[in-house]
mmCIF file of C-alpha atoms in Angstrom:
data_model
loop_
_atom_site.group_PDB
_atom_site.id
_atom_site.type_symbol
_atom_site.label_atom_id
_atom_site.label_comp_id
_atom_site.label_asym_id
_atom_site.label_seq_id
_atom_site.Cartn_x
_atom_site.Cartn_y
_atom_site.Cartn_z
ATOM 1 C CA MET A 1105 -0.010 0.284 -0.159
ATOM 2 C CA THR A 1106 1.690 3.132 -1.475
ATOM 3 C CA GLU A 1107 1.728 5.558 2.015
ATOM 4 C CA LEU A 1108 0.066 8.936 1.411
ATOM 5 C CA LEU A 1109 1.866 11.971 1.165
ATOM 6 C CA HIS A 1110 1.760 14.292 4.589
ATOM 7 C CA LEU A 1111 3.360 17.763 5.426
ATOM 8 C CA ALA A 1112 4.166 18.272 9.241
ATOM 9 C CA LEU A 1113 4.545 21.452 11.152
ATOM 10 C CA ASP A 1114 5.574 22.457 15.088
ATOM 11 C CA THR A 1115 5.609 26.119 16.229
ATOM 12 C CA SER A 1116 6.720 24.516 19.864
ATOM 13 C CA ALA A 1117 9.901 26.152 20.599
ATOM 14 C CA SER A 1118 11.552 29.264 19.349
ATOM 15 C CA ARG A 1119 11.946 28.296 15.570
ATOM 16 C CA PRO A 1120 9.067 27.173 13.540
ATOM 17 C CA ALA A 1121 9.769 23.372 11.773
ATOM 18 C CA ALA A 1122 7.529 22.085 9.063
ATOM 19 C CA ALA A 1123 8.522 18.671 6.630
ATOM 20 C CA LEU A 1124 7.221 16.783 3.952
ATOM 21 C CA LEU A 1125 7.208 13.306 3.936
ATOM 22 C CA GLN A 1126 5.575 10.094 2.135
ATOM 23 C CA GLY A 1127 4.644 7.917 5.074
ATOM 24 C CA GLU A 1128 7.971 7.641 7.001
ATOM 25 C CA THR A 1129 10.142 9.141 4.198
ATOM 26 C CA LEU A 1130 11.305 12.285 3.783
ATOM 27 C CA LEU A 1131 11.434 14.792 1.072
ATOM 28 C CA ALA A 1132 11.785 17.804 2.126
ATOM 29 C CA GLU A 1133 12.804 19.919 5.340
ATOM 30 C CA TRP A 1134 12.820 23.219 6.477
ATOM 31 C CA ALA A 1135 13.546 25.275 9.784
ATOM 32 C CA GLY A 1136 13.106 28.533 10.637
ATOM 33 C CA PRO A 1137 14.572 31.267 12.477
ATOM 34 C CA GLY A 1138 14.331 31.891 15.833
ATOM 35 C CA ALA A 1139 13.014 35.404 18.195
ATOM 36 C CA LEU A 1140 9.345 33.563 17.794
ATOM 37 C CA LYS A 1141 8.438 34.335 13.882
ATOM 38 C CA HIS A 1142 6.401 31.841 13.352
ATOM 39 C CA HIS A 1143 3.311 34.320 12.137
ATOM 40 C CA GLU A 1144 5.930 35.639 9.641
ATOM 41 C CA THR A 1145 7.659 32.661 7.738
ATOM 42 C CA LEU A 1146 5.702 29.387 8.702
ATOM 43 C CA LEU A 1147 3.858 29.401 4.992
ATOM 44 C CA ALA A 1148 6.653 30.549 3.705
ATOM 45 C CA GLY A 1149 8.554 27.023 5.280
ATOM 46 C CA VAL A 1150 5.267 25.097 3.504
ATOM 47 C CA ASP A 1151 6.057 26.799 0.664
ATOM 48 C CA GLU A 1152 9.482 25.943 0.314
ATOM 49 C CA CYS A 1153 9.024 22.040 0.787
ATOM 50 C CA LEU A 1154 6.045 21.533 -1.643
ATOM 51 C CA ARG A 1155 8.116 23.791 -4.413
ATOM 52 C CA ARG A 1156 11.370 21.624 -3.480
ATOM 53 C CA SER A 1157 9.289 18.112 -3.290
ATOM 54 C CA GLY A 1158 7.694 18.784 -6.629
ATOM 55 C CA PHE A 1159 4.420 18.415 -4.884
ATOM 56 C CA ALA A 1160 0.908 20.975 -4.254
ATOM 57 C CA LEU A 1161 -1.275 21.062 -1.445
ATOM 58 C CA ARG A 1162 -3.645 19.157 -3.324
ATOM 59 C CA ASP A 1163 -1.082 16.267 -2.977
ATOM 60 C CA LEU A 1164 -2.140 15.666 0.776
ATOM 61 C CA GLY A 1165 -3.465 13.075 2.497
ATOM 62 C CA TYR A 1166 -3.253 14.673 5.764
ATOM 63 C CA LEU A 1167 -1.301 16.749 8.450
ATOM 64 C CA THR A 1168 0.817 15.880 10.964
ATOM 65 C CA VAL A 1169 0.368 18.891 13.934
ATOM 66 C CA GLY A 1170 2.463 19.120 16.631
ATOM 67 C CA VAL A 1171 0.264 20.493 19.502
ATOM 68 C CA GLY A 1172 2.567 21.257 22.617
ATOM 69 C CA PRO A 1173 3.266 21.823 25.058
ATOM 70 C CA GLY A 1174 4.790 25.138 24.071
ATOM 71 C CA LEU A 1175 4.275 28.838 24.261
ATOM 72 C CA PHE A 1176 1.050 30.273 23.785
ATOM 73 C CA THR A 1177 1.239 32.422 21.082
ATOM 74 C CA GLY A 1178 3.542 29.874 18.365
ATOM 75 C CA LEU A 1179 0.924 27.068 19.901
ATOM 76 C CA ARG A 1180 -2.059 29.523 18.235
ATOM 77 C CA ILE A 1181 0.048 30.245 15.060
ATOM 78 C CA GLY A 1182 0.824 26.666 14.587
ATOM 79 C CA ILE A 1183 -2.858 25.601 15.199
ATOM 80 C CA VAL A 1184 -4.410 28.137 13.240
ATOM 81 C CA THR A 1185 -1.837 27.597 10.499
ATOM 82 C CA ALA A 1186 -2.899 24.320 10.307
ATOM 83 C CA LYS A 1187 -6.874 24.506 10.268
ATOM 84 C CA PHE A 1188 -6.499 27.014 7.285
ATOM 85 C CA LEU A 1189 -4.818 24.387 5.251
ATOM 86 C CA ALA A 1190 -6.363 21.560 6.144
ATOM 87 C CA ASP A 1191 -9.935 22.465 5.698
ATOM 88 C CA PRO A 1192 -10.738 23.396 2.102
ATOM 89 C CA LEU A 1193 -9.030 20.232 1.587
ATOM 90 C CA GLY A 1194 -10.664 18.419 3.929
ATOM 91 C CA ILE A 1195 -8.139 16.304 5.336
ATOM 92 C CA PRO A 1196 -7.519 15.011 8.321
ATOM 93 C CA CYS A 1197 -4.764 15.683 11.017
ATOM 94 C CA VAL A 1198 -2.772 14.261 13.367
ATOM 95 C CA PRO A 1199 -1.958 16.057 16.634
ATOM 96 C CA VAL A 1200 0.963 14.397 17.908
ATOM 97 C CA SER A 1201 3.284 15.358 21.472
ATOM 98 C CA SER A 1202 6.018 18.499 20.761
ATOM 99 C CA LEU A 1203 7.658 17.097 23.359
ATOM 100 C CA LEU A 1204 7.392 12.948 22.005
ATOM 101 C CA ALA A 1205 8.767 14.349 19.161
ATOM 102 C CA LEU A 1206 11.714 15.451 20.933
ATOM 103 C CA ALA A 1207 12.359 12.290 22.913
ATOM 104 C CA LEU A 1208 12.169 10.219 19.280
ATOM 105 C CA GLN A 1209 14.539 12.539 17.803
ATOM 106 C CA SER A 1210 17.176 11.633 20.396
ATOM 107 C CA GLY A 1211 17.251 8.081 19.024
ATOM 108 C CA GLU A 1212 17.576 7.228 22.705
ATOM 109 C CA VAL A 1213 14.208 6.643 23.913
ATOM 110 C CA GLY A 1214 15.078 2.567 25.518
ATOM 111 C CA LYS A 1215 18.686 2.886 25.562
ATOM 112 C CA SER A 1216 17.969 5.469 28.342
ATOM 113 C CA ARG A 1217 15.500 7.948 29.794
ATOM 114 C CA VAL A 1218 15.503 10.829 27.553
ATOM 115 C CA TRP A 1219 14.279 14.135 29.265
ATOM 116 C CA ALA A 1220 12.838 16.639 26.250
ATOM 117 C CA LEU A 1221 12.783 19.925 27.349
ATOM 118 C CA GLY A 1222 11.116 22.328 26.626
ATOM 119 C CA ASP A 1223 12.070 26.305 26.889
ATOM 120 C CA ALA A 1224 8.903 27.226 28.661
ATOM 121 C CA LYS A 1225 10.087 30.987 29.379
ATOM 122 C CA SER A 1226 10.808 32.831 33.149
ATOM 123 C CA ARG A 1227 12.646 30.207 33.937
ATOM 124 C CA ARG A 1228 10.388 27.202 33.895
ATOM 125 C CA VAL A 1229 10.854 24.122 31.190
ATOM 126 C CA TYR A 1230 8.348 22.297 29.599
ATOM 127 C CA ALA A 1231 9.201 18.636 30.639
ATOM 128 C CA LEU A 1232 8.892 15.103 29.366
ATOM 129 C CA PRO A 1233 10.918 12.423 30.853
ATOM 130 C CA LEU A 1234 10.838 9.092 28.585
ATOM 131 C CA SER A 1235 12.124 5.640 28.783
ATOM 132 C CA GLU A 1236 9.391 4.261 26.519
ATOM 133 C CA PHE A 1237 6.755 4.678 23.419
ATOM 134 C CA ARG A 1238 3.502 3.417 24.659
ATOM 135 C CA PRO A 1239 1.425 1.377 21.638
ATOM 136 C CA ASP A 1240 -0.086 4.916 20.705
ATOM 137 C CA TRP A 1241 2.451 7.441 20.216
ATOM 138 C CA SER A 1242 1.075 9.141 22.753
ATOM 139 C CA ALA A 1243 2.974 11.198 25.680
ATOM 140 C CA PRO A 1244 2.143 8.977 28.673
ATOM 141 C CA GLU A 1245 -0.834 11.074 30.991
ATOM 142 C CA GLY A 1246 0.011 13.830 33.659
ATOM 143 C CA GLU A 1247 3.491 13.249 32.579
ATOM 144 C CA GLU A 1248 4.126 16.308 30.377
ATOM 145 C CA THR A 1249 4.170 19.372 33.047
ATOM 146 C CA ALA A 1250 5.676 22.945 33.236
ATOM 147 C CA VAL A 1251 8.231 23.213 36.194
ATOM 148 C CA SER A 1252 11.182 24.696 37.607
ATOM 149 C CA PRO A 1253 14.508 23.820 35.675
ATOM 150 C CA GLU A 1254 15.843 22.825 39.312
ATOM 151 C CA GLU A 1255 13.050 20.797 40.225
ATOM 152 C CA ALA A 1256 13.593 18.724 37.256
ATOM 153 C CA ALA A 1257 17.201 18.324 37.970
ATOM 154 C CA SER A 1258 15.925 17.016 41.401
ATOM 155 C CA ARG A 1259 14.694 13.994 39.337
ATOM 156 C CA MET A 1260 17.061 13.524 36.969
ATOM 157 C CA GLN A 1261 19.942 10.331 37.853
ATOM 158 C CA ALA A 1262 23.551 9.439 36.148
ATOM 159 C CA GLY A 1263 22.487 8.426 32.359
ATOM 160 C CA ASP A 1264 19.592 9.945 31.364
ATOM 161 C CA THR A 1265 20.113 11.968 28.875
ATOM 162 C CA LEU A 1266 18.646 15.161 27.443
ATOM 163 C CA ILE A 1267 17.314 17.398 24.645
ATOM 164 C CA GLY A 1268 15.452 20.379 23.711
ATOM 165 C CA GLU A 1269 15.810 24.028 23.765
ATOM 166 C CA GLY A 1270 15.305 24.128 27.850
ATOM 167 C CA ALA A 1271 18.271 21.270 28.285
ATOM 168 C CA LEU A 1272 20.496 23.324 26.828
ATOM 169 C CA LEU A 1273 19.321 26.685 28.160
ATOM 170 C CA TYR A 1274 20.005 25.045 31.565
ATOM 171 C CA ARG A 1275 22.749 22.977 31.063
ATOM 172 C CA ASP A 1276 25.155 24.411 33.894
ATOM 173 C CA LEU A 1277 22.121 23.353 36.298
ATOM 174 C CA TRP A 1278 21.816 19.542 35.612
ATOM 175 C CA PRO A 1279 23.157 16.563 37.236
ATOM 176 C CA GLU A 1280 26.652 15.263 37.013
ATOM 177 C CA GLY A 1281 25.941 12.250 34.978
ATOM 178 C CA ALA A 1282 23.497 13.326 33.022
ATOM 179 C CA ARG A 1283 23.750 13.410 29.546
ATOM 180 C CA LEU A 1284 23.296 16.364 27.097
ATOM 181 C CA LEU A 1285 23.376 15.937 23.405
ATOM 182 C CA PRO A 1286 25.307 18.381 21.198
ATOM 183 C CA PRO A 1287 24.168 21.776 20.805
ATOM 184 C CA GLU A 1288 23.147 20.925 17.589
ATOM 185 C CA SER A 1289 21.223 18.346 18.472
ATOM 186 C CA HIS A 1290 18.333 20.452 20.458
ATOM 187 C CA ALA A 1291 15.635 21.964 18.064
ATOM 188 C CA LEU A 1292 12.838 19.797 17.190
ATOM 189 C CA THR A 1293 12.985 18.882 13.280
ATOM 190 C CA GLY A 1294 9.751 18.599 11.136
ATOM 191 C CA ARG A 1295 10.960 15.456 10.548
ATOM 192 C CA ALA A 1296 10.407 14.084 14.217
ATOM 193 C CA VAL A 1297 6.998 15.544 13.951
ATOM 194 C CA GLY A 1298 6.196 14.081 10.565
ATOM 195 C CA LEU A 1299 7.637 10.363 11.968
ATOM 196 C CA LEU A 1300 5.429 10.196 15.147
ATOM 197 C CA GLY A 1301 2.720 11.505 12.755
ATOM 198 C CA ALA A 1302 3.285 8.675 9.874
ATOM 199 C CA ARG A 1303 2.690 6.202 12.955
ATOM 200 C CA ARG A 1304 -0.241 7.686 14.748
ATOM 201 C CA TYR A 1305 -1.947 7.911 11.280
ATOM 202 C CA ARG A 1306 -1.504 4.220 10.652
ATOM 203 C CA LEU A 1307 -3.244 3.319 14.276
ATOM 204 C CA ALA A 1308 -6.482 6.019 12.855
ATOM 205 C CA LEU A 1309 -5.307 8.560 15.814
ATOM 206 C CA THR A 1310 -6.541 11.573 13.570
ATOM 207 C CA CYS A 1311 -9.008 14.459 13.976
ATOM 208 C CA SER A 1312 -10.529 16.970 12.031
ATOM 209 C CA ALA A 1313 -9.640 20.407 11.109
ATOM 210 C CA THR A 1314 -12.065 21.856 13.526
ATOM 211 C CA GLU A 1315 -11.103 19.513 16.675
ATOM 212 C CA LEU A 1316 -7.722 20.126 16.002
ATOM 213 C CA GLU A 1317 -6.110 21.988 19.829
ATOM 214 C CA PRO A 1318 -3.472 22.809 21.061
ATOM 215 C CA LYS A 1319 -1.715 21.530 24.313
ATOM 216 C CA TYR A 1320 -1.111 24.132 26.693
ATOM 217 C CA LEU A 1321 0.805 23.786 30.378
ATOM 218 C CA LYS A 1322 0.287 26.527 33.167
ATOM 219 C CA THR A 1323 3.272 28.215 34.097
ATOM 220 C CA GLY A 1324 2.773 29.928 36.710
ATOM 221 C CA GLN A 1325 3.555 33.172 34.387
ATOM 222 C CA PRO A 1326 1.666 35.276 31.760
ATOM 223 C CA HIS A 1327 1.031 33.615 28.253
ATOM 224 C CA LEU A 1328 4.021 34.189 25.471
#
């Protein structure tokens, strides 16, 4: 059976990401600039992925969307963009955990406990510790949290692997023996989001464009 073409989007972090995949095969990928310029760049990134691969929006079978947790404004832009694209095409969306995609990107789940850590601003991190993947490729209930980096550090152990913008930002706080991946590894890629989406699509874990919702976590600070 031929795998469907799908577009993967994520705006949970400081840099937006997009990728075009056929099933789990990457066809084109784009990473936006930092500085939270999602509203200025995301659609240009989508266009670049399509142009480089020679496909058009009408060729898409579904959209994979990173729904967070992440910053309020960035997530809202990504969700609105996904709805804008998917609804007129009449195609489903596959919501995926952005932190779970980071954990998958590390390539270390199953070898060690992985901490996927996003930057929640105001000296907080979005955190997901993960030792194995669930059959439905979802984040374990209640395991995605917004905490201080000190609290996250207190729960870490020697041998844990750390990935994400939050991991890099607070690297001086992590306990001895915790392994921080190289600096170039920490930006979430569209490819990782897309891989997760392809696996969830095969399990029919989809929703309509109107049902697509971001996942916000309370950080104790005003939304950004």
